[in-house]
């Protein structure tokens, strides 16, 4: 069964520093996709970045990059040069090709950026 | 922004009453999902749909039913609401399934309180 684990319930980071949010996953599928979402205090879910299991390069989107280590089944989100607006909940999620489009989410990490 | 609306946005109801939440999309996407969000649990999939009249259960489907008679509408029904169903409910849509690149777009959420 698919499973997503985020072991950091909360993190504090100084503004302008880089931060890594951990995500490990469990799947028996060879074909799957990994997602990261941001949820600010306003409540909306904002898509950040996607990594496919067959993608050879780590995904990047502006200040966001995904450190994909397939053998370790980890998909950590790296935010470079953090900003106050990065303070939010961050969720890792996975979809397996065999699961008919179900997407499963981790429990999230609350990131707080200190000025 | 993807055209997804949820109604109502807020609802307070009493234990034992039926409740229906509506998700409406204007994107003509095939896949639609209902999640609930609770502290410490992230987002948990309740039900999803992969086409008109095609639905399946997620990880927390007990006490919920869904219907999709049109591409644009996905209804979530609590036949007899319980206090444990107090939560924030999110609808999401996506165009493709499987592991192919395809972000999910989320609605604004519905806050449901069952007294």
PDB file of C-alpha atoms in Angstrom:
ATOM      1  CA  UNK A   1       0.000   0.000   0.000  1.00  0.00           C
ATOM      2  CA  UNK A   2       1.188   3.483  -0.709  1.00  0.00           C
ATOM      3  CA  UNK A   3       2.297   5.607   2.188  1.00  0.00           C
ATOM      4  CA  UNK A   4       3.832   9.036   2.651  1.00  0.00           C
ATOM      5  CA  UNK A   5       5.791   9.990   5.759  1.00  0.00           C
ATOM      6  CA  UNK A   6       6.755  13.498   6.805  1.00  0.00           C
ATOM      7  CA  UNK A   7       8.696  13.270  10.047  1.00  0.00           C
ATOM      8  CA  UNK A   8       9.043  16.994  10.792  1.00  0.00           C
ATOM      9  CA  UNK A   9       5.816  18.362  12.312  1.00  0.00           C
ATOM     10  CA  UNK A  10       7.329  21.833  12.551  1.00  0.00           C
ATOM     11  CA  UNK A  11      10.459  23.734  11.558  1.00  0.00           C
ATOM     12  CA  UNK A  12      11.868  27.194  12.214  1.00  0.00           C
ATOM     13  CA  UNK A  13      14.285  28.734   9.728  1.00  0.00           C
ATOM     14  CA  UNK A  14      15.980  32.114   9.530  1.00  0.00           C
ATOM     15  CA  UNK A  15      14.984  34.278   6.573  1.00  0.00           C
ATOM     16  CA  UNK A  16      17.251  33.892   3.521  1.00  0.00           C
ATOM     17  CA  UNK A  17      18.496  30.501   4.620  1.00  0.00           C
ATOM     18  CA  UNK A  18      17.832  27.347   2.630  1.00  0.00           C
ATOM     19  CA  UNK A  19      15.516  24.747   4.130  1.00  0.00           C
ATOM     20  CA  UNK A  20      14.913  21.076   3.407  1.00  0.00           C
ATOM     21  CA  UNK A  21      11.581  19.444   4.166  1.00  0.00           C
ATOM     22  CA  UNK A  22      11.749  15.673   4.418  1.00  0.00           C
ATOM     23  CA  UNK A  23       9.445  13.205   2.688  1.00  0.00           C
ATOM     24  CA  UNK A  24       9.766   9.459   2.406  1.00  0.00           C
ATOM     25  CA  UNK A  25       7.373   7.205   0.588  1.00  0.00           C
ATOM     26  CA  UNK A  26       6.546   3.561   0.286  1.00  0.00           C
ATOM     27  CA  UNK A  27       5.298   1.925  -2.860  1.00  0.00           C
ATOM     28  CA  UNK A  28       5.700  -1.287  -4.781  1.00  0.00           C
ATOM     29  CA  UNK A  29       4.916   0.415  -8.074  1.00  0.00           C
ATOM     30  CA  UNK A  30       7.652   1.248 -10.538  1.00  0.00           C
ATOM     31  CA  UNK A  31       5.606   4.076 -11.987  1.00  0.00           C
ATOM     32  CA  UNK A  32       4.477   6.876  -9.689  1.00  0.00           C
ATOM     33  CA  UNK A  33       4.499  10.615  -9.263  1.00  0.00           C
ATOM     34  CA  UNK A  34       5.466  12.769  -6.288  1.00  0.00           C
ATOM     35  CA  UNK A  35       4.042  16.192  -5.483  1.00  0.00           C
ATOM     36  CA  UNK A  36       4.598  19.001  -3.034  1.00  0.00           C
ATOM     37  CA  UNK A  37       1.878  21.436  -2.015  1.00  0.00           C
ATOM     38  CA  UNK A  38       1.930  24.571   0.124  1.00  0.00           C
ATOM     39  CA  UNK A  39      -0.951  25.582   2.350  1.00  0.00           C
ATOM     40  CA  UNK A  40      -0.668  29.111   3.782  1.00  0.00           C
ATOM     41  CA  UNK A  41      -2.744  30.256   6.720  1.00  0.00           C
ATOM     42  CA  UNK A  42      -5.480  31.347   4.320  1.00  0.00           C
ATOM     43  CA  UNK A  43      -6.165  27.658   3.683  1.00  0.00           C
ATOM     44  CA  UNK A  44      -5.817  27.197  -0.063  1.00  0.00           C
ATOM     45  CA  UNK A  45      -3.702  24.379  -1.460  1.00  0.00           C
ATOM     46  CA  UNK A  46      -0.990  25.573  -3.840  1.00  0.00           C
ATOM     47  CA  UNK A  47       0.849  23.164  -6.126  1.00  0.00           C
ATOM     48  CA  UNK A  48       4.629  23.650  -5.989  1.00  0.00           C
ATOM     49  CA  UNK A  49       6.499  20.914  -7.819  1.00  0.00           C
ATOM     50  CA  UNK A  50       6.198  17.460  -9.371  1.00  0.00           C
ATOM     51  CA  UNK A  51       8.652  14.571  -9.850  1.00  0.00           C
ATOM     52  CA  UNK A  52       7.925  11.482 -11.919  1.00  0.00           C
ATOM     53  CA  UNK A  53       9.516   8.200 -10.935  1.00  0.00           C
ATOM     54  CA  UNK A  54      11.183   7.874 -14.337  1.00  0.00           C
ATOM     55  CA  UNK A  55      12.476  11.428 -14.426  1.00  0.00           C
ATOM     56  CA  UNK A  56      16.254  11.296 -14.424  1.00  0.00           C
ATOM     57  CA  UNK A  57      16.776  14.859 -13.255  1.00  0.00           C
ATOM     58  CA  UNK A  58      15.545  16.437 -10.067  1.00  0.00           C
ATOM     59  CA  UNK A  59      12.617  18.752 -10.637  1.00  0.00           C
ATOM     60  CA  UNK A  60      13.090  22.484 -10.107  1.00  0.00           C
ATOM     61  CA  UNK A  61      10.616  25.357 -10.066  1.00  0.00           C
ATOM     62  CA  UNK A  62      12.145  28.712  -9.222  1.00  0.00           C
ATOM     63  CA  UNK A  63      13.306  28.590  -5.596  1.00  0.00           C
ATOM     64  CA  UNK A  64      11.879  25.094  -5.158  1.00  0.00           C
ATOM     65  CA  UNK A  65      13.742  21.928  -5.998  1.00  0.00           C
ATOM     66  CA  UNK A  66      12.978  18.323  -5.276  1.00  0.00           C
ATOM     67  CA  UNK A  67      15.834  16.131  -4.063  1.00  0.00           C
ATOM     68  CA  UNK A  68      14.681  12.794  -5.461  1.00  0.00           C
ATOM     69  CA  UNK A  69      16.558   9.738  -4.199  1.00  0.00           C
ATOM     70  CA  UNK A  70      14.757   6.783  -5.676  1.00  0.00           C
ATOM     71  CA  UNK A  71      16.732   4.043  -3.957  1.00  0.00           C
ATOM     72  CA  UNK A  72      16.067   5.635  -0.574  1.00  0.00           C
ATOM     73  CA  UNK A  73      12.442   6.389  -1.517  1.00  0.00           C
ATOM     74  CA  UNK A  74      12.810   9.976  -0.489  1.00  0.00           C
ATOM     75  CA  UNK A  75      11.567  13.146  -2.159  1.00  0.00           C
ATOM     76  CA  UNK A  76      12.714  16.072  -0.065  1.00  0.00           C
ATOM     77  CA  UNK A  77      11.673  19.619  -0.917  1.00  0.00           C
ATOM     78  CA  UNK A  78      14.429  22.217  -0.881  1.00  0.00           C
ATOM     79  CA  UNK A  79      13.538  25.894  -0.662  1.00  0.00           C
ATOM     80  CA  UNK A  80      16.435  28.205  -1.380  1.00  0.00           C
ATOM     81  CA  UNK A  81      16.730  31.704   0.075  1.00  0.00           C
ATOM     82  CA  UNK A  82      13.643  31.409   2.253  1.00  0.00           C
ATOM     83  CA  UNK A  83      11.244  34.336   2.537  1.00  0.00           C
ATOM     84  CA  UNK A  84       8.720  35.336   5.175  1.00  0.00           C
ATOM     85  CA  UNK A  85       5.966  34.369   2.735  1.00  0.00           C
ATOM     86  CA  UNK A  86       7.208  30.798   2.759  1.00  0.00           C
ATOM     87  CA  UNK A  87       5.732  30.330   6.227  1.00  0.00           C
ATOM     88  CA  UNK A  88       3.033  27.701   5.693  1.00  0.00           C
ATOM     89  CA  UNK A  89       2.145  24.028   5.917  1.00  0.00           C
ATOM     90  CA  UNK A  90       3.841  21.866   3.306  1.00  0.00           C
ATOM     91  CA  UNK A  91       2.461  18.551   2.145  1.00  0.00           C
ATOM     92  CA  UNK A  92       4.161  15.781   0.226  1.00  0.00           C
ATOM     93  CA  UNK A  93       1.919  13.542  -1.875  1.00  0.00           C
ATOM     94  CA  UNK A  94       2.172  10.534  -4.163  1.00  0.00           C
ATOM     95  CA  UNK A  95       0.152   8.936  -6.917  1.00  0.00           C
ATOM     96  CA  UNK A  96       0.785   5.389  -8.108  1.00  0.00           C
ATOM     97  CA  UNK A  97       0.050   4.378 -11.657  1.00  0.00           C
ATOM     98  CA  UNK A  98      -1.713   1.238 -10.434  1.00  0.00           C
ATOM     99  CA  UNK A  99      -3.984   3.087  -7.997  1.00  0.00           C
ATOM    100  CA  UNK A 100      -6.339   4.605 -10.539  1.00  0.00           C
ATOM    101  CA  UNK A 101      -5.360   8.171  -9.793  1.00  0.00           C
ATOM    102  CA  UNK A 102      -5.623   8.165  -6.035  1.00  0.00           C
ATOM    103  CA  UNK A 103      -3.276  10.699  -4.510  1.00  0.00           C
ATOM    104  CA  UNK A 104      -2.162  10.122  -0.938  1.00  0.00           C
ATOM    105  CA  UNK A 105      -0.821  12.924   1.259  1.00  0.00           C
ATOM    106  CA  UNK A 106       1.589  13.022   4.167  1.00  0.00           C
ATOM    107  CA  UNK A 107       0.654  14.664   7.457  1.00  0.00           C
ATOM    108  CA  UNK A 108       2.519  17.842   6.605  1.00  0.00           C
ATOM    109  CA  UNK A 109       5.299  20.051   7.984  1.00  0.00           C
ATOM    110  CA  UNK A 110       4.642  23.504   9.375  1.00  0.00           C
ATOM    111  CA  UNK A 111       7.428  25.825   8.290  1.00  0.00           C
ATOM    112  CA  UNK A 112       7.959  29.120  10.076  1.00  0.00           C
ATOM    113  CA  UNK A 113      10.404  31.686   8.728  1.00  0.00           C
ATOM    114  CA  UNK A 114      12.013  34.024  11.268  1.00  0.00           C
ATOM    115  CA  UNK A 115      12.916  37.582  10.172  1.00  0.00           C
TER     116      UNK A 115
ATOM    117  CA  UNK B   1      -6.599  29.735 -11.514  1.00  0.00           C
ATOM    118  CA  UNK B   2      -8.530  26.525 -12.172  1.00  0.00           C
ATOM    119  CA  UNK B   3     -12.274  27.010 -11.991  1.00  0.00           C
ATOM    120  CA  UNK B   4     -13.290  25.029  -8.939  1.00  0.00           C
ATOM    121  CA  UNK B   5     -15.949  26.141  -6.504  1.00  0.00           C
ATOM    122  CA  UNK B   6     -17.279  24.481  -3.413  1.00  0.00           C
ATOM    123  CA  UNK B   7     -20.596  25.122  -1.726  1.00  0.00           C
ATOM    124  CA  UNK B   8     -21.332  25.847   0.956  1.00  0.00           C
ATOM    125  CA  UNK B   9     -18.064  27.316   2.236  1.00  0.00           C
ATOM    126  CA  UNK B  10     -19.149  27.009   5.840  1.00  0.00           C
ATOM    127  CA  UNK B  11     -21.814  24.874   7.458  1.00  0.00           C
ATOM    128  CA  UNK B  12     -22.896  24.094  10.980  1.00  0.00           C
ATOM    129  CA  UNK B  13     -25.259  21.184  11.415  1.00  0.00           C
ATOM    130  CA  UNK B  14     -26.507  18.823  14.075  1.00  0.00           C
ATOM    131  CA  UNK B  15     -25.668  15.190  14.627  1.00  0.00           C
ATOM    132  CA  UNK B  16     -27.894  12.882  12.638  1.00  0.00           C
ATOM    133  CA  UNK B  17     -28.817  15.311   9.890  1.00  0.00           C
ATOM    134  CA  UNK B  18     -27.940  14.695   6.240  1.00  0.00           C
ATOM    135  CA  UNK B  19     -25.444  17.024   4.616  1.00  0.00           C
ATOM    136  CA  UNK B  20     -24.452  17.426   0.971  1.00  0.00           C
ATOM    137  CA  UNK B  21     -21.372  19.300  -0.178  1.00  0.00           C
ATOM    138  CA  UNK B  22     -21.014  20.308  -3.787  1.00  0.00           C
ATOM    139  CA  UNK B  23     -17.930  20.653  -5.945  1.00  0.00           C
ATOM    140  CA  UNK B  24     -18.295  22.363  -9.302  1.00  0.00           C
ATOM    141  CA  UNK B  25     -15.594  22.670 -11.971  1.00  0.00           C
ATOM    142  CA  UNK B  26     -15.469  24.563 -15.234  1.00  0.00           C
ATOM    143  CA  UNK B  27     -12.289  22.867 -16.517  1.00  0.00           C
ATOM    144  CA  UNK B  28     -13.897  19.729 -17.977  1.00  0.00           C
ATOM    145  CA  UNK B  29     -11.337  17.599 -16.109  1.00  0.00           C
ATOM    146  CA  UNK B  30     -12.010  13.890 -15.884  1.00  0.00           C
ATOM    147  CA  UNK B  31     -10.891  13.204 -12.326  1.00  0.00           C
ATOM    148  CA  UNK B  32     -12.447  14.658  -9.203  1.00  0.00           C
ATOM    149  CA  UNK B  33     -11.615  13.994  -5.559  1.00  0.00           C
ATOM    150  CA  UNK B  34     -12.945  14.678  -2.080  1.00  0.00           C
ATOM    151  CA  UNK B  35     -10.513  14.995   0.831  1.00  0.00           C
ATOM    152  CA  UNK B  36     -10.908  15.857   4.465  1.00  0.00           C
ATOM    153  CA  UNK B  37      -8.248  17.723   6.401  1.00  0.00           C
ATOM    154  CA  UNK B  38      -7.794  17.275  10.127  1.00  0.00           C
ATOM    155  CA  UNK B  39      -4.928  18.389  12.369  1.00  0.00           C
ATOM    156  CA  UNK B  40      -2.148  15.806  12.439  1.00  0.00           C
ATOM    157  CA  UNK B  41      -3.579  13.836   9.536  1.00  0.00           C
ATOM    158  CA  UNK B  42      -2.919  15.983   6.522  1.00  0.00           C
ATOM    159  CA  UNK B  43      -5.382  15.384   3.699  1.00  0.00           C
ATOM    160  CA  UNK B  44      -7.115  12.040   3.567  1.00  0.00           C
ATOM    161  CA  UNK B  45      -8.916  10.826   0.484  1.00  0.00           C
ATOM    162  CA  UNK B  46     -12.612  10.095   0.994  1.00  0.00           C
ATOM    163  CA  UNK B  47     -13.852   9.238  -2.509  1.00  0.00           C
ATOM    164  CA  UNK B  48     -12.808   9.978  -6.040  1.00  0.00           C
ATOM    165  CA  UNK B  49     -14.292   9.852  -9.499  1.00  0.00           C
ATOM    166  CA  UNK B  50     -12.647   8.938 -12.794  1.00  0.00           C
ATOM    167  CA  UNK B  51     -15.619   9.789 -14.960  1.00  0.00           C
ATOM    168  CA  UNK B  52     -19.348  10.420 -14.951  1.00  0.00           C
ATOM    169  CA  UNK B  53     -20.978   7.808 -12.718  1.00  0.00           C
ATOM    170  CA  UNK B  54     -17.550   6.215 -12.092  1.00  0.00           C
ATOM    171  CA  UNK B  55     -16.504   6.534  -8.464  1.00  0.00           C
ATOM    172  CA  UNK B  56     -14.397   4.647  -5.974  1.00  0.00           C
ATOM    173  CA  UNK B  57     -13.547   4.694  -2.305  1.00  0.00           C
ATOM    174  CA  UNK B  58     -10.562   6.331  -0.720  1.00  0.00           C
ATOM    175  CA  UNK B  59      -8.957   5.622   2.634  1.00  0.00           C
ATOM    176  CA  UNK B  60     -11.677   7.152   4.854  1.00  0.00           C
ATOM    177  CA  UNK B  61     -14.920   6.482   2.986  1.00  0.00           C
ATOM    178  CA  UNK B  62     -17.070   5.141   5.845  1.00  0.00           C
ATOM    179  CA  UNK B  63     -20.060   7.375   6.480  1.00  0.00           C
ATOM    180  CA  UNK B  64     -19.747   9.152   3.124  1.00  0.00           C
ATOM    181  CA  UNK B  65     -21.262   8.648  -0.303  1.00  0.00           C
ATOM    182  CA  UNK B  66     -20.667  10.458  -3.574  1.00  0.00           C
ATOM    183  CA  UNK B  67     -22.366  10.981  -6.880  1.00  0.00           C
ATOM    184  CA  UNK B  68     -21.286  12.350 -10.215  1.00  0.00           C
ATOM    185  CA  UNK B  69     -24.055  12.683 -12.770  1.00  0.00           C
ATOM    186  CA  UNK B  70     -22.281  15.380 -14.786  1.00  0.00           C
ATOM    187  CA  UNK B  71     -18.644  16.016 -15.577  1.00  0.00           C
ATOM    188  CA  UNK B  72     -18.691  19.333 -13.758  1.00  0.00           C
ATOM    189  CA  UNK B  73     -20.318  18.315 -10.472  1.00  0.00           C
ATOM    190  CA  UNK B  74     -19.158  15.960  -7.728  1.00  0.00           C
ATOM    191  CA  UNK B  75     -21.360  15.696  -4.656  1.00  0.00           C
ATOM    192  CA  UNK B  76     -20.300  14.433  -1.245  1.00  0.00           C
ATOM    193  CA  UNK B  77     -23.092  13.304   1.079  1.00  0.00           C
ATOM    194  CA  UNK B  78     -22.994  12.580   4.767  1.00  0.00           C
ATOM    195  CA  UNK B  79     -26.147  10.522   5.223  1.00  0.00           C
ATOM    196  CA  UNK B  80     -26.252  11.069   8.993  1.00  0.00           C
ATOM    197  CA  UNK B  81     -23.604  13.490  10.180  1.00  0.00           C
ATOM    198  CA  UNK B  82     -21.549  12.696  13.273  1.00  0.00           C
ATOM    199  CA  UNK B  83     -19.239  14.893  15.337  1.00  0.00           C
ATOM    200  CA  UNK B  84     -16.249  12.930  14.008  1.00  0.00           C
ATOM    201  CA  UNK B  85     -17.050  14.322  10.571  1.00  0.00           C
ATOM    202  CA  UNK B  86     -16.319  17.854  11.704  1.00  0.00           C
ATOM    203  CA  UNK B  87     -13.512  18.815   9.356  1.00  0.00           C
ATOM    204  CA  UNK B  88     -12.427  20.915   6.428  1.00  0.00           C
ATOM    205  CA  UNK B  89     -13.390  19.286   3.149  1.00  0.00           C
ATOM    206  CA  UNK B  90     -11.460  19.917  -0.047  1.00  0.00           C
ATOM    207  CA  UNK B  91     -12.436  19.060  -3.573  1.00  0.00           C
ATOM    208  CA  UNK B  92      -9.742  18.602  -6.207  1.00  0.00           C
ATOM    209  CA  UNK B  93      -9.632  17.960  -9.931  1.00  0.00           C
ATOM    210  CA  UNK B  94      -7.068  16.667 -12.393  1.00  0.00           C
ATOM    211  CA  UNK B  95      -7.056  16.053 -16.087  1.00  0.00           C
ATOM    212  CA  UNK B  96      -5.019  12.870 -16.259  1.00  0.00           C
ATOM    213  CA  UNK B  97      -4.420   9.994 -13.931  1.00  0.00           C
ATOM    214  CA  UNK B  98      -1.697   7.458 -13.419  1.00  0.00           C
ATOM    215  CA  UNK B  99       1.850   8.622 -12.946  1.00  0.00           C
ATOM    216  CA  UNK B 100       1.868  11.106 -15.786  1.00  0.00           C
ATOM    217  CA  UNK B 101       2.627  14.698 -14.913  1.00  0.00           C
ATOM    218  CA  UNK B 102      -0.581  16.197 -13.784  1.00  0.00           C
ATOM    219  CA  UNK B 103      -1.096  18.504 -10.899  1.00  0.00           C
ATOM    220  CA  UNK B 104      -4.247  18.511  -8.912  1.00  0.00           C
ATOM    221  CA  UNK B 105      -6.125  21.749  -8.546  1.00  0.00           C
ATOM    222  CA  UNK B 106      -7.881  22.302  -5.274  1.00  0.00           C
ATOM    223  CA  UNK B 107     -11.074  24.099  -4.404  1.00  0.00           C
ATOM    224  CA  UNK B 108     -11.198  26.650  -1.575  1.00  0.00           C
ATOM    225  CA  UNK B 109     -12.510  24.154   0.995  1.00  0.00           C
ATOM    226  CA  UNK B 110     -15.677  23.769   3.069  1.00  0.00           C
ATOM    227  CA  UNK B 111     -15.557  24.030   6.835  1.00  0.00           C
ATOM    228  CA  UNK B 112     -18.146  21.677   8.319  1.00  0.00           C
ATOM    229  CA  UNK B 113     -19.015  21.623  12.002  1.00  0.00           C
ATOM    230  CA  UNK B 114     -21.265  18.897  13.373  1.00  0.00           C
ATOM    231  CA  UNK B 115     -22.662  19.703  16.818  1.00  0.00           C
TER     232      UNK B 115
END
